[in-house]
Short mmCIF file of C-alpha atoms (C1' of nucleotides) in Angstrom, two decimals:
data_model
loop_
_atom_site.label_atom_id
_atom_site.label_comp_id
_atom_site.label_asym_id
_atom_site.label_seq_id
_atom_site.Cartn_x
_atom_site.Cartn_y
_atom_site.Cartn_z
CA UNK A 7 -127.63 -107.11 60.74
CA UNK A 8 -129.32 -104.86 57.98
CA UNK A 9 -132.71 -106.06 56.49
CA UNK A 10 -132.49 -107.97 53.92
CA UNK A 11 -132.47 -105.62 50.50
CA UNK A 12 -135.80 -104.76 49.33
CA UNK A 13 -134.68 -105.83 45.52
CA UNK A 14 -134.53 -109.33 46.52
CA UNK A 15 -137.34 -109.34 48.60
CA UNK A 16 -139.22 -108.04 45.43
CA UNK A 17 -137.41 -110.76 43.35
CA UNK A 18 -138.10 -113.33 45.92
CA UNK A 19 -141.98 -112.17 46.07
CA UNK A 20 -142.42 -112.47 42.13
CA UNK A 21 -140.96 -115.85 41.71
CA UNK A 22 -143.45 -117.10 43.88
CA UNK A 23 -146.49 -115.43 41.95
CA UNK A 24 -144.88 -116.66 38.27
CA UNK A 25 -144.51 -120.10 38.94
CA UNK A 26 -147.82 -119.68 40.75
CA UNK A 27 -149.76 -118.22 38.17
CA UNK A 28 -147.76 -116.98 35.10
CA UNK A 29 -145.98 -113.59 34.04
CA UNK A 30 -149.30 -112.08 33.93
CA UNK A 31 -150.04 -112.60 37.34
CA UNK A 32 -147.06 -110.60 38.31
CA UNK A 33 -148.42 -107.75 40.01
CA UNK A 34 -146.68 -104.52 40.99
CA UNK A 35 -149.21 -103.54 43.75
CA UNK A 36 -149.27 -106.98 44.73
CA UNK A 37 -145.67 -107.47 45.00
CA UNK A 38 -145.84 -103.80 46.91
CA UNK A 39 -148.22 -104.58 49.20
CA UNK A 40 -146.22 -108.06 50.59
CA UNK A 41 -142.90 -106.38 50.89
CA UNK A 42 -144.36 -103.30 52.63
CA UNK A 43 -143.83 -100.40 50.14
CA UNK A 44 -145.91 -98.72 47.44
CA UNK A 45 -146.29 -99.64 44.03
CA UNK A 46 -144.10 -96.81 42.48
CA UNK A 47 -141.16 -98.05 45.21
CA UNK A 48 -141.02 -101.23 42.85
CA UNK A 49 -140.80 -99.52 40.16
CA UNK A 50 -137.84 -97.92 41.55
CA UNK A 51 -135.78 -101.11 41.54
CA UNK A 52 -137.44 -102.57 38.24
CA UNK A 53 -138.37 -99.64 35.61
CA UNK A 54 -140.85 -101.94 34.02
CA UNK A 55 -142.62 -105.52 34.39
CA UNK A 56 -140.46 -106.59 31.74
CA UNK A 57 -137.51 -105.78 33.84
CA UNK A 58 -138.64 -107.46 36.40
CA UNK A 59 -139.62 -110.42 34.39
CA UNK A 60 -136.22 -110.43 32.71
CA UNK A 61 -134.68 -110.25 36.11
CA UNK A 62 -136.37 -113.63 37.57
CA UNK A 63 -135.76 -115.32 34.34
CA UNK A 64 -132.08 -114.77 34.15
CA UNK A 65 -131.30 -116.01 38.31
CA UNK A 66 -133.56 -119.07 37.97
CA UNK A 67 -131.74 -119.91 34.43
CA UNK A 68 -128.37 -119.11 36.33
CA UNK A 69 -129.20 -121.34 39.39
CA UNK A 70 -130.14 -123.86 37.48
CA UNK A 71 -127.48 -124.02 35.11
CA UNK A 72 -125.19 -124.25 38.08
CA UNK A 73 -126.98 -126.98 39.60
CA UNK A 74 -127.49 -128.99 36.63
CA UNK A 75 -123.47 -128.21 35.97
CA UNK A 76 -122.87 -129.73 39.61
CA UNK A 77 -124.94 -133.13 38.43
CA UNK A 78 -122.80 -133.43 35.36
CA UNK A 79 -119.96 -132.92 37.78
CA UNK A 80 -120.96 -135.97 40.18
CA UNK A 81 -122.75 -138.44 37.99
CA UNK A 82 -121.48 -140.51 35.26
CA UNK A 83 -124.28 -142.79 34.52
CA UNK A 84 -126.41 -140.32 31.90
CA UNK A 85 -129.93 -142.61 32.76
CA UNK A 86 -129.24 -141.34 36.53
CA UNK A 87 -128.72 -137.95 34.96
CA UNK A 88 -131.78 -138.01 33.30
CA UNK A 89 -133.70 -139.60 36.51
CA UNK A 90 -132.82 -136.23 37.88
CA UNK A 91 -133.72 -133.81 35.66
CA UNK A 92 -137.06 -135.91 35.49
CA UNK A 93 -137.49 -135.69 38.66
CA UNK A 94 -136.59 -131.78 38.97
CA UNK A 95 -139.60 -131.06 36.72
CA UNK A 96 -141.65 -133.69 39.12
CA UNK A 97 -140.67 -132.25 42.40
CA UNK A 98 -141.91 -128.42 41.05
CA UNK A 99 -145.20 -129.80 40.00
CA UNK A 100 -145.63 -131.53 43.67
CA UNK A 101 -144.69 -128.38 44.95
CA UNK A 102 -148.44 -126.62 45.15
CA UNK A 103 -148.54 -127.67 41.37
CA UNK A 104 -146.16 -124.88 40.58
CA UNK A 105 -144.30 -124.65 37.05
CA UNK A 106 -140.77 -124.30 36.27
CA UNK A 107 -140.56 -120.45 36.50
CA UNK A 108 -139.25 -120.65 32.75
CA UNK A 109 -141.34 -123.24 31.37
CA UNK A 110 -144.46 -121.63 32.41
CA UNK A 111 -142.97 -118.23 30.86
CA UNK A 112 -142.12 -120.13 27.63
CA UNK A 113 -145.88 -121.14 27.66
CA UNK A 114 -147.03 -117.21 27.73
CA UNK A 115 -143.74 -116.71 25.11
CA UNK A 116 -145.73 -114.91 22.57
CA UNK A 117 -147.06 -112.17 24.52
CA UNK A 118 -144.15 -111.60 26.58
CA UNK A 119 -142.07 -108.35 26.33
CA UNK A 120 -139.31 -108.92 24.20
CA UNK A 121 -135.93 -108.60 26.96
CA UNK A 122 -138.15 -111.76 29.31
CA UNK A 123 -138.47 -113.58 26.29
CA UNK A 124 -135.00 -113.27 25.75
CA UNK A 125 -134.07 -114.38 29.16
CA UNK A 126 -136.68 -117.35 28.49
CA UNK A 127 -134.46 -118.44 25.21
CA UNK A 128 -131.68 -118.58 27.14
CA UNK A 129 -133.26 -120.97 29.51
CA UNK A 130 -134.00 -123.84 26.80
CA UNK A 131 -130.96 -123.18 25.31
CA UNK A 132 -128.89 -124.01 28.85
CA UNK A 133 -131.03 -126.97 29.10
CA UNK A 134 -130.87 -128.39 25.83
CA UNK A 135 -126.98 -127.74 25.70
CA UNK A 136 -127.14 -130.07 29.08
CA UNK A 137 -129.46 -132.86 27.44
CA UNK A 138 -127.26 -133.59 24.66
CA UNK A 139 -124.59 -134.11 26.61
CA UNK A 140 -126.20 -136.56 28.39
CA UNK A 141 -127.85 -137.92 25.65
CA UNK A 142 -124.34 -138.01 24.24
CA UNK A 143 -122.79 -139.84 27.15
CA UNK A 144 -125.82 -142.62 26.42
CA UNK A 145 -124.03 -143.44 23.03
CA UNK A 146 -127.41 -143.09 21.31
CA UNK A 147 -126.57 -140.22 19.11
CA UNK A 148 -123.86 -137.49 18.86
CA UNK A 149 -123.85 -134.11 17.56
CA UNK A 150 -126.65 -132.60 15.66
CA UNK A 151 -128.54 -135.77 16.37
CA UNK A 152 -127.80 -135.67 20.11
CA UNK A 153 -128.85 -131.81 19.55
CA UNK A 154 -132.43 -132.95 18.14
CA UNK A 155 -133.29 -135.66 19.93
CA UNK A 156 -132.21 -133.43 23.20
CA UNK A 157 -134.79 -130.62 21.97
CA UNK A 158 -137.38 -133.35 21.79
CA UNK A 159 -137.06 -134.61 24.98
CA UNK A 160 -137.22 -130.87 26.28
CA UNK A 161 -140.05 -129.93 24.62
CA UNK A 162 -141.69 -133.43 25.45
CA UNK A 163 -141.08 -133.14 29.13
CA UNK A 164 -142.38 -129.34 29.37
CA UNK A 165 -145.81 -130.79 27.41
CA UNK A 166 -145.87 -133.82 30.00
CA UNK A 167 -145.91 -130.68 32.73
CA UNK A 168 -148.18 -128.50 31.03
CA UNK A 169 -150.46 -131.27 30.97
CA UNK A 170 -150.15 -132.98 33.94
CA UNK A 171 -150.04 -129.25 35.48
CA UNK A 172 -153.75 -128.69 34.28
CA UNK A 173 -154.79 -131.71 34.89
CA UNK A 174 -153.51 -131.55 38.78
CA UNK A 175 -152.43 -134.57 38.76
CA UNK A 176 -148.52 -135.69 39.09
CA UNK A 177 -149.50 -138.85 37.92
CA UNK A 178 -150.27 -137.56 34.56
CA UNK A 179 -146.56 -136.74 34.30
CA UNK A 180 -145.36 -140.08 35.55
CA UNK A 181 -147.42 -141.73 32.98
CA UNK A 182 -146.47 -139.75 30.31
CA UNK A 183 -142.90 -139.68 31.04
CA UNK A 184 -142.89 -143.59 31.57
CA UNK A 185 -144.54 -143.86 27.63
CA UNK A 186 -141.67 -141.42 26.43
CA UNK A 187 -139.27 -143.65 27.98
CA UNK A 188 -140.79 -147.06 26.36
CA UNK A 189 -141.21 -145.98 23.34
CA UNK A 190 -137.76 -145.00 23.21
CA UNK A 191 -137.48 -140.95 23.17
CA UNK A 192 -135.69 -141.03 26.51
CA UNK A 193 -133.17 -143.18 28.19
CA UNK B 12 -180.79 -109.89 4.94
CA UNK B 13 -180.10 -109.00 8.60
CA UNK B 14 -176.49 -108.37 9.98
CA UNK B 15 -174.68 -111.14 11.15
CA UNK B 16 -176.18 -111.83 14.98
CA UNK B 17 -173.73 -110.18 17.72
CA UNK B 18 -173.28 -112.42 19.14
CA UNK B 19 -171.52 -114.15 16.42
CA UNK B 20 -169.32 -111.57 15.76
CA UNK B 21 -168.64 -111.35 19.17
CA UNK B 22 -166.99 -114.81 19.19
CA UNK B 23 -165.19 -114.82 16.21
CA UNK B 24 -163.39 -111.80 17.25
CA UNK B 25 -162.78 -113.11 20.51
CA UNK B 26 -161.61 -116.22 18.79
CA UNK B 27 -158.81 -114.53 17.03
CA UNK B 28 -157.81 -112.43 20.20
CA UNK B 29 -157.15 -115.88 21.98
CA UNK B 30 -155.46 -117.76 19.45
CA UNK B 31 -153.19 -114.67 19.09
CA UNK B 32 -152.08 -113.63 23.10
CA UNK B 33 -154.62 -115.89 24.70
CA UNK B 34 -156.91 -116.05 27.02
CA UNK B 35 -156.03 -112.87 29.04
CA UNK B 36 -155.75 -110.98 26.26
CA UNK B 37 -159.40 -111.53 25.44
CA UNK B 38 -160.26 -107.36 26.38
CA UNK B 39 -164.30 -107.00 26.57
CA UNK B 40 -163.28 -102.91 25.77
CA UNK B 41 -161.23 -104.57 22.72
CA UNK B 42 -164.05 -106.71 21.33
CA UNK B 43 -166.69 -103.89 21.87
CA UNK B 44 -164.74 -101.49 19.81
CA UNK B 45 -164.08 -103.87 16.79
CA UNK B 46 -167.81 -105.29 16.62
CA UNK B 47 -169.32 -101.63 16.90
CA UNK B 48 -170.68 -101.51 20.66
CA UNK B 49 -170.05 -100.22 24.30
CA UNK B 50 -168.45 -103.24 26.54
CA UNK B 51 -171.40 -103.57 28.50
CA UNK B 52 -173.59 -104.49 25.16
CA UNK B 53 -171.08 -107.89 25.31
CA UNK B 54 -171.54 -108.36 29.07
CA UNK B 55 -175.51 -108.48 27.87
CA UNK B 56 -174.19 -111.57 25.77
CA UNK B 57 -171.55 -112.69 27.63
CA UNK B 58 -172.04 -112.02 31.38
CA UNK B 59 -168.37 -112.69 32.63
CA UNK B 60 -165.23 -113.25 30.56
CA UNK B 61 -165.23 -117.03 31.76
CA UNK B 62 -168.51 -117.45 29.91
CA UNK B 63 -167.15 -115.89 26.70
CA UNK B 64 -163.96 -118.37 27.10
CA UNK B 65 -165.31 -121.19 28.21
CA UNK B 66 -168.38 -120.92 24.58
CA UNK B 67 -165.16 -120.27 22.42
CA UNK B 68 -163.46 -123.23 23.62
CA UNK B 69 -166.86 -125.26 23.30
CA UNK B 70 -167.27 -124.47 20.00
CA UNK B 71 -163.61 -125.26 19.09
CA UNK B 72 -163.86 -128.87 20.21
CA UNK B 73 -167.36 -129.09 18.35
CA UNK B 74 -165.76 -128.06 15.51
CA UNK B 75 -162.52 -130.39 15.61
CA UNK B 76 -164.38 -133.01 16.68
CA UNK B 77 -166.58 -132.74 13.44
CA UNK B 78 -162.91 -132.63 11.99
CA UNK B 79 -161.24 -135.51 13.31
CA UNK B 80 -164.40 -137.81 13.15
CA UNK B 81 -164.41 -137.04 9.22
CA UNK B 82 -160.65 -138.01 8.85
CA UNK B 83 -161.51 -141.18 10.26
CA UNK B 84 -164.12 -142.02 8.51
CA UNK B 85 -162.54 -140.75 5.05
CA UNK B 86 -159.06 -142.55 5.75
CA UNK B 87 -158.00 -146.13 7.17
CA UNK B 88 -154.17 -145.94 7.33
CA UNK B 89 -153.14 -144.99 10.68
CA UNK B 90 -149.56 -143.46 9.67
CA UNK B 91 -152.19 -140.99 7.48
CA UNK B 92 -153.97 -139.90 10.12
CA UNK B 93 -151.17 -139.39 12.10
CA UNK B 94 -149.87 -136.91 9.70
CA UNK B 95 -152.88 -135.10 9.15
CA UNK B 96 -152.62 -134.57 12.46
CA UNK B 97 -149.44 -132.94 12.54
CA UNK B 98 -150.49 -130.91 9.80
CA UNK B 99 -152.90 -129.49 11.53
CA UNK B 100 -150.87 -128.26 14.65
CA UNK B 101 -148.56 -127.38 11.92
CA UNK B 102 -151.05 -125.09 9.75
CA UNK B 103 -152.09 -123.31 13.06
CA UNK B 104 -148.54 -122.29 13.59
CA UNK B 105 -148.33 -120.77 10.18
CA UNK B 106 -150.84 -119.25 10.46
CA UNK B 107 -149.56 -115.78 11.48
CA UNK B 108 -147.93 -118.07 14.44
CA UNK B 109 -151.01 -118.91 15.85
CA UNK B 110 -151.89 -121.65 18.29
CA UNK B 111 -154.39 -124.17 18.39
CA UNK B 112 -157.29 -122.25 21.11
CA UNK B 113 -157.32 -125.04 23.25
CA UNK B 114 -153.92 -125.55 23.33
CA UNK B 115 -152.78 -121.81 24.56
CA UNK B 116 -155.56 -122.01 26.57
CA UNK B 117 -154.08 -125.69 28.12
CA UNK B 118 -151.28 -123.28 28.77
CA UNK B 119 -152.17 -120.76 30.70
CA UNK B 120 -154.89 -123.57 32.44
CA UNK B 121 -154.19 -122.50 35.91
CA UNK B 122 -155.08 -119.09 35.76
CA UNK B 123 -158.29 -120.25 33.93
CA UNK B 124 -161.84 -119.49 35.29
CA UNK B 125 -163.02 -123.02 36.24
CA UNK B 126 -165.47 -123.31 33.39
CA UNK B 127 -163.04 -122.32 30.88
CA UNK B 128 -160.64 -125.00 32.39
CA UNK B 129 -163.70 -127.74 32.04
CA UNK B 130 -163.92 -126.95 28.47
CA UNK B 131 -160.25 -127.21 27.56
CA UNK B 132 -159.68 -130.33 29.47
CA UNK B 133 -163.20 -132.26 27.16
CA UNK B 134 -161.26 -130.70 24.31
CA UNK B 135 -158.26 -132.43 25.47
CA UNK B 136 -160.09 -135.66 25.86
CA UNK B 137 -161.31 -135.51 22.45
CA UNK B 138 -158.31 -135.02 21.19
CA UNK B 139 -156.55 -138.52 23.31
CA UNK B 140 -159.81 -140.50 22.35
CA UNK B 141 -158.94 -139.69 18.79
CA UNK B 142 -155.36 -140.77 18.69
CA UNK B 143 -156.13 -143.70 20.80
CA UNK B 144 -158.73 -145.22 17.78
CA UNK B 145 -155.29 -144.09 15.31
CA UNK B 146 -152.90 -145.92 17.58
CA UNK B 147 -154.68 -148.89 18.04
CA UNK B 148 -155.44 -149.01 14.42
CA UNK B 149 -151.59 -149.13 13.62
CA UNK B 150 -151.31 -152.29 16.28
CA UNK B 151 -149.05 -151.13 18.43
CA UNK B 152 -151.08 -150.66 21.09
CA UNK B 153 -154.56 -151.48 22.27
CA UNK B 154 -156.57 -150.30 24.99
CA UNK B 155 -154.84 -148.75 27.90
CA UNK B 156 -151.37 -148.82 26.66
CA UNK B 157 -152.97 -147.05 23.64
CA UNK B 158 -154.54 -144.56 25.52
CA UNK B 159 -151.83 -143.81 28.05
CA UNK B 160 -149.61 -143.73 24.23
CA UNK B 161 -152.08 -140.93 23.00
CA UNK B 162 -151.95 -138.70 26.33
CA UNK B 163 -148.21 -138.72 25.30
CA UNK B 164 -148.51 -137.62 21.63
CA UNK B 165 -150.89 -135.55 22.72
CA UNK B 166 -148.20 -134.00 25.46
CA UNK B 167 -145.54 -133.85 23.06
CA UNK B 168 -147.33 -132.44 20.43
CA UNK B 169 -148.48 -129.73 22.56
CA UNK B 170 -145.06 -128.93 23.73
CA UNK B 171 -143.58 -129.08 20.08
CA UNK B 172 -145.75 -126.69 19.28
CA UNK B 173 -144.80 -124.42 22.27
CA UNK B 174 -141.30 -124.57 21.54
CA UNK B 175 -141.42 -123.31 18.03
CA UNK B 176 -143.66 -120.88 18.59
CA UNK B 177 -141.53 -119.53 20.78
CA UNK B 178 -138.69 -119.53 18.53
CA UNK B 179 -141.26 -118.07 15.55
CA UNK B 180 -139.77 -121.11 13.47
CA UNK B 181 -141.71 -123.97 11.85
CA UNK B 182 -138.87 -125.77 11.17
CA UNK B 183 -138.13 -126.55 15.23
CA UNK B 184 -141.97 -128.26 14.87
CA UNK B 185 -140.80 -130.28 12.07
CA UNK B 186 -137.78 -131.62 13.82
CA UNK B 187 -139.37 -132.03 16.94
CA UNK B 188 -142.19 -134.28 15.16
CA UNK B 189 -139.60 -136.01 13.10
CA UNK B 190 -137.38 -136.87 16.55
CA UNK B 191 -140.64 -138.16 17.75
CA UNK B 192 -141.07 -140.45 15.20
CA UNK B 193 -137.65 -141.94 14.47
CA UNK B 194 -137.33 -142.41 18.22
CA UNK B 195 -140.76 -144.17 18.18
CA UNK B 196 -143.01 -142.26 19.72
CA UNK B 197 -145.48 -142.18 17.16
CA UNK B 198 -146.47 -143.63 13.79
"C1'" DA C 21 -130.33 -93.55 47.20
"C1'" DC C 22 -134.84 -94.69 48.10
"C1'" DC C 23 -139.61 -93.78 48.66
"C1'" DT C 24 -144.29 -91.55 48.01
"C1'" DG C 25 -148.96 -89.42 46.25
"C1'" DA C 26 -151.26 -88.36 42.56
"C1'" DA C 27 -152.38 -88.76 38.06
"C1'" DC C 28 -153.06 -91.29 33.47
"C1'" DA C 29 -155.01 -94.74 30.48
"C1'" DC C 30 -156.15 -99.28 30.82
"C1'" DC C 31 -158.96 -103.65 32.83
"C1'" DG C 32 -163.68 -106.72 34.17
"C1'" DT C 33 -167.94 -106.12 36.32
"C1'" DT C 34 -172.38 -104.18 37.94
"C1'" DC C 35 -176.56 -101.73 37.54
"C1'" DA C 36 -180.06 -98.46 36.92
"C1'" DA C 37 -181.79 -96.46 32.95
"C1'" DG C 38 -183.06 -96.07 28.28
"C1'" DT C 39 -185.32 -97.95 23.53
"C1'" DA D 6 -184.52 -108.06 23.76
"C1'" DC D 7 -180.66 -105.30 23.40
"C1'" DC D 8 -177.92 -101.42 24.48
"C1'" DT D 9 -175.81 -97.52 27.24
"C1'" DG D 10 -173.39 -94.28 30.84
"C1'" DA D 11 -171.56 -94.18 34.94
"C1'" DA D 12 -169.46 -96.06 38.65
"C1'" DC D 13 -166.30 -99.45 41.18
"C1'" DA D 14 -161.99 -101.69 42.22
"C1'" DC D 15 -158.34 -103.25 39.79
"C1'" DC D 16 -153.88 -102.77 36.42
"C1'" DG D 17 -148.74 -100.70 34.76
"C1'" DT D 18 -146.50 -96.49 34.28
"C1'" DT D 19 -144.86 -91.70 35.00
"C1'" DC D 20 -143.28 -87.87 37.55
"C1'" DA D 21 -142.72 -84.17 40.57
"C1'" DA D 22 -141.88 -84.06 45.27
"C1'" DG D 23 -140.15 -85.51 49.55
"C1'" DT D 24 -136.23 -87.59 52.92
#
DNA sequence: ACCTGAACACCGTTCAAGT
DNA sequence: ACCTGAACACCGTTCAAGT
């Protein structure tokens, strides 16, 4: 069987190093030097580091879009839906305190190029589009409402992250997620 | 009288840098050009770029300490405070869609130098200590509950502010806060 | 179609040398 | 005490040249 193509070895190499580190950590000699080429090889397959950038953004928004389709698919019970996306944003932070390639991107948002922070839009907007439905199936609010209160609970959980995340300690998330819940932002 | 000591200038260029594209795109070459020196003149003051981030974050907790300590001196009722609070996450974004230094900083925390990261995380420690004396003066929390309450104001301010800077839109902030609130997050 | 070497303009950092 | 020039090892990007 043929290697496996040198594009998705590069994209496979640069996921790692965003959720690592951040967009800015992406680094074309780095990347180079793991998959065995040169620098200007890369470059080949993705023109720029925005290309690149836009690239990783777009698969992990499209994986994940599929996977959280298949939970809407199999669960009924929207507090077992949100258990799960909880826990999603939980399991990446246990994972060598990595980020959610996207959420740590939305964090750099303002000094991104412009077709990554594109790709990053489209990422909250897939996610928020899946909250209020589940918020939705919870009977606590419909429509714009549902839209809001979804958008909150986003934004909410990517702070408990970003927090927890420099504080390197999951617990911090648990806590805080626990305290959204109580108080009555979550189911 | 003399000119305004270099070192000054050097950190309230810096400042601006950081609140702008963050931490990385503090630029030593950047700074020496705008104050009117060679880049090694602010290694002489600075000796790495950790030491320059980590006296820029210092000073911006001494300074919103001072800030927040007045507020609750001047003003008793909790729901008060908790909006002046708001309003000042809110200003920041505004404010040529700027973010609070500590906060981008919180962002990017894991690519931080480690001295850098200690300063952010006492600014973040402030900032819970703060809302825990607010929270427990609107009774409906007291000591740990409060505290663990404040870590997630704190949180979801943080995201909130995040979010719509990412979307360049004040207005997300405002809805986000006003979710909070109606959902009973905060005061 | 895919890769390379070499160059360009950028970084932070170091250090011997100047005043 | 404060500043500088020059060097070092890093960036992303470009491009003519190779297979």
């Amino acid at each position: 069987m043929a290697a496996i193509d040198k594009k998705q070895e590069i994209m496979a190499v640069g996921k790692l190093m965003v959720q690592a580190h951040g967009y800015n950590a992406l680094s074309f000699r780095e990347i180079a030097k793991v998959v065995g080429v040169k620098s200007a090889s890369v470059h080949y397959h993705f023109p720029t580091k925005g290309d690149l950038g836009a690239a990783l953004a777009r698969r992990y928004t499209e994986d994940g879009v599929a996977y959280l389709g298949g939970l809407l698919e199999d669960i009924k019970n929207p507090a077992v839906l949100m258990q799960r996306y909880i826990e999603i944003f939980r399991s990446v932070l246990e994972n060598e305190n990595r980020m959610c390639l996207c959420g740590i991107m939305a964090a750099e948002r303002a000094h991104l190029p412009i077709e990554v922070r594109v790709e990053v839009g489209a990422f909250i907007d897939a996610n928020v589009a899946w909250l209020t439905k589940v918020v939705e199936l919870t009977g606590m609010a419909s429509g714009k409402v549902a839209e809001q209160q979804a958008l909150a609970i986003f934004g909410a959980l990517e702070g408990a992250q970003l927090i927890a995340r420099g504080r390197g300690a999951v617990e911090v998330y648990d806590q805080m997620v626990a305290t959204y819940r109580t108080t009555g932002l979550m189911p």
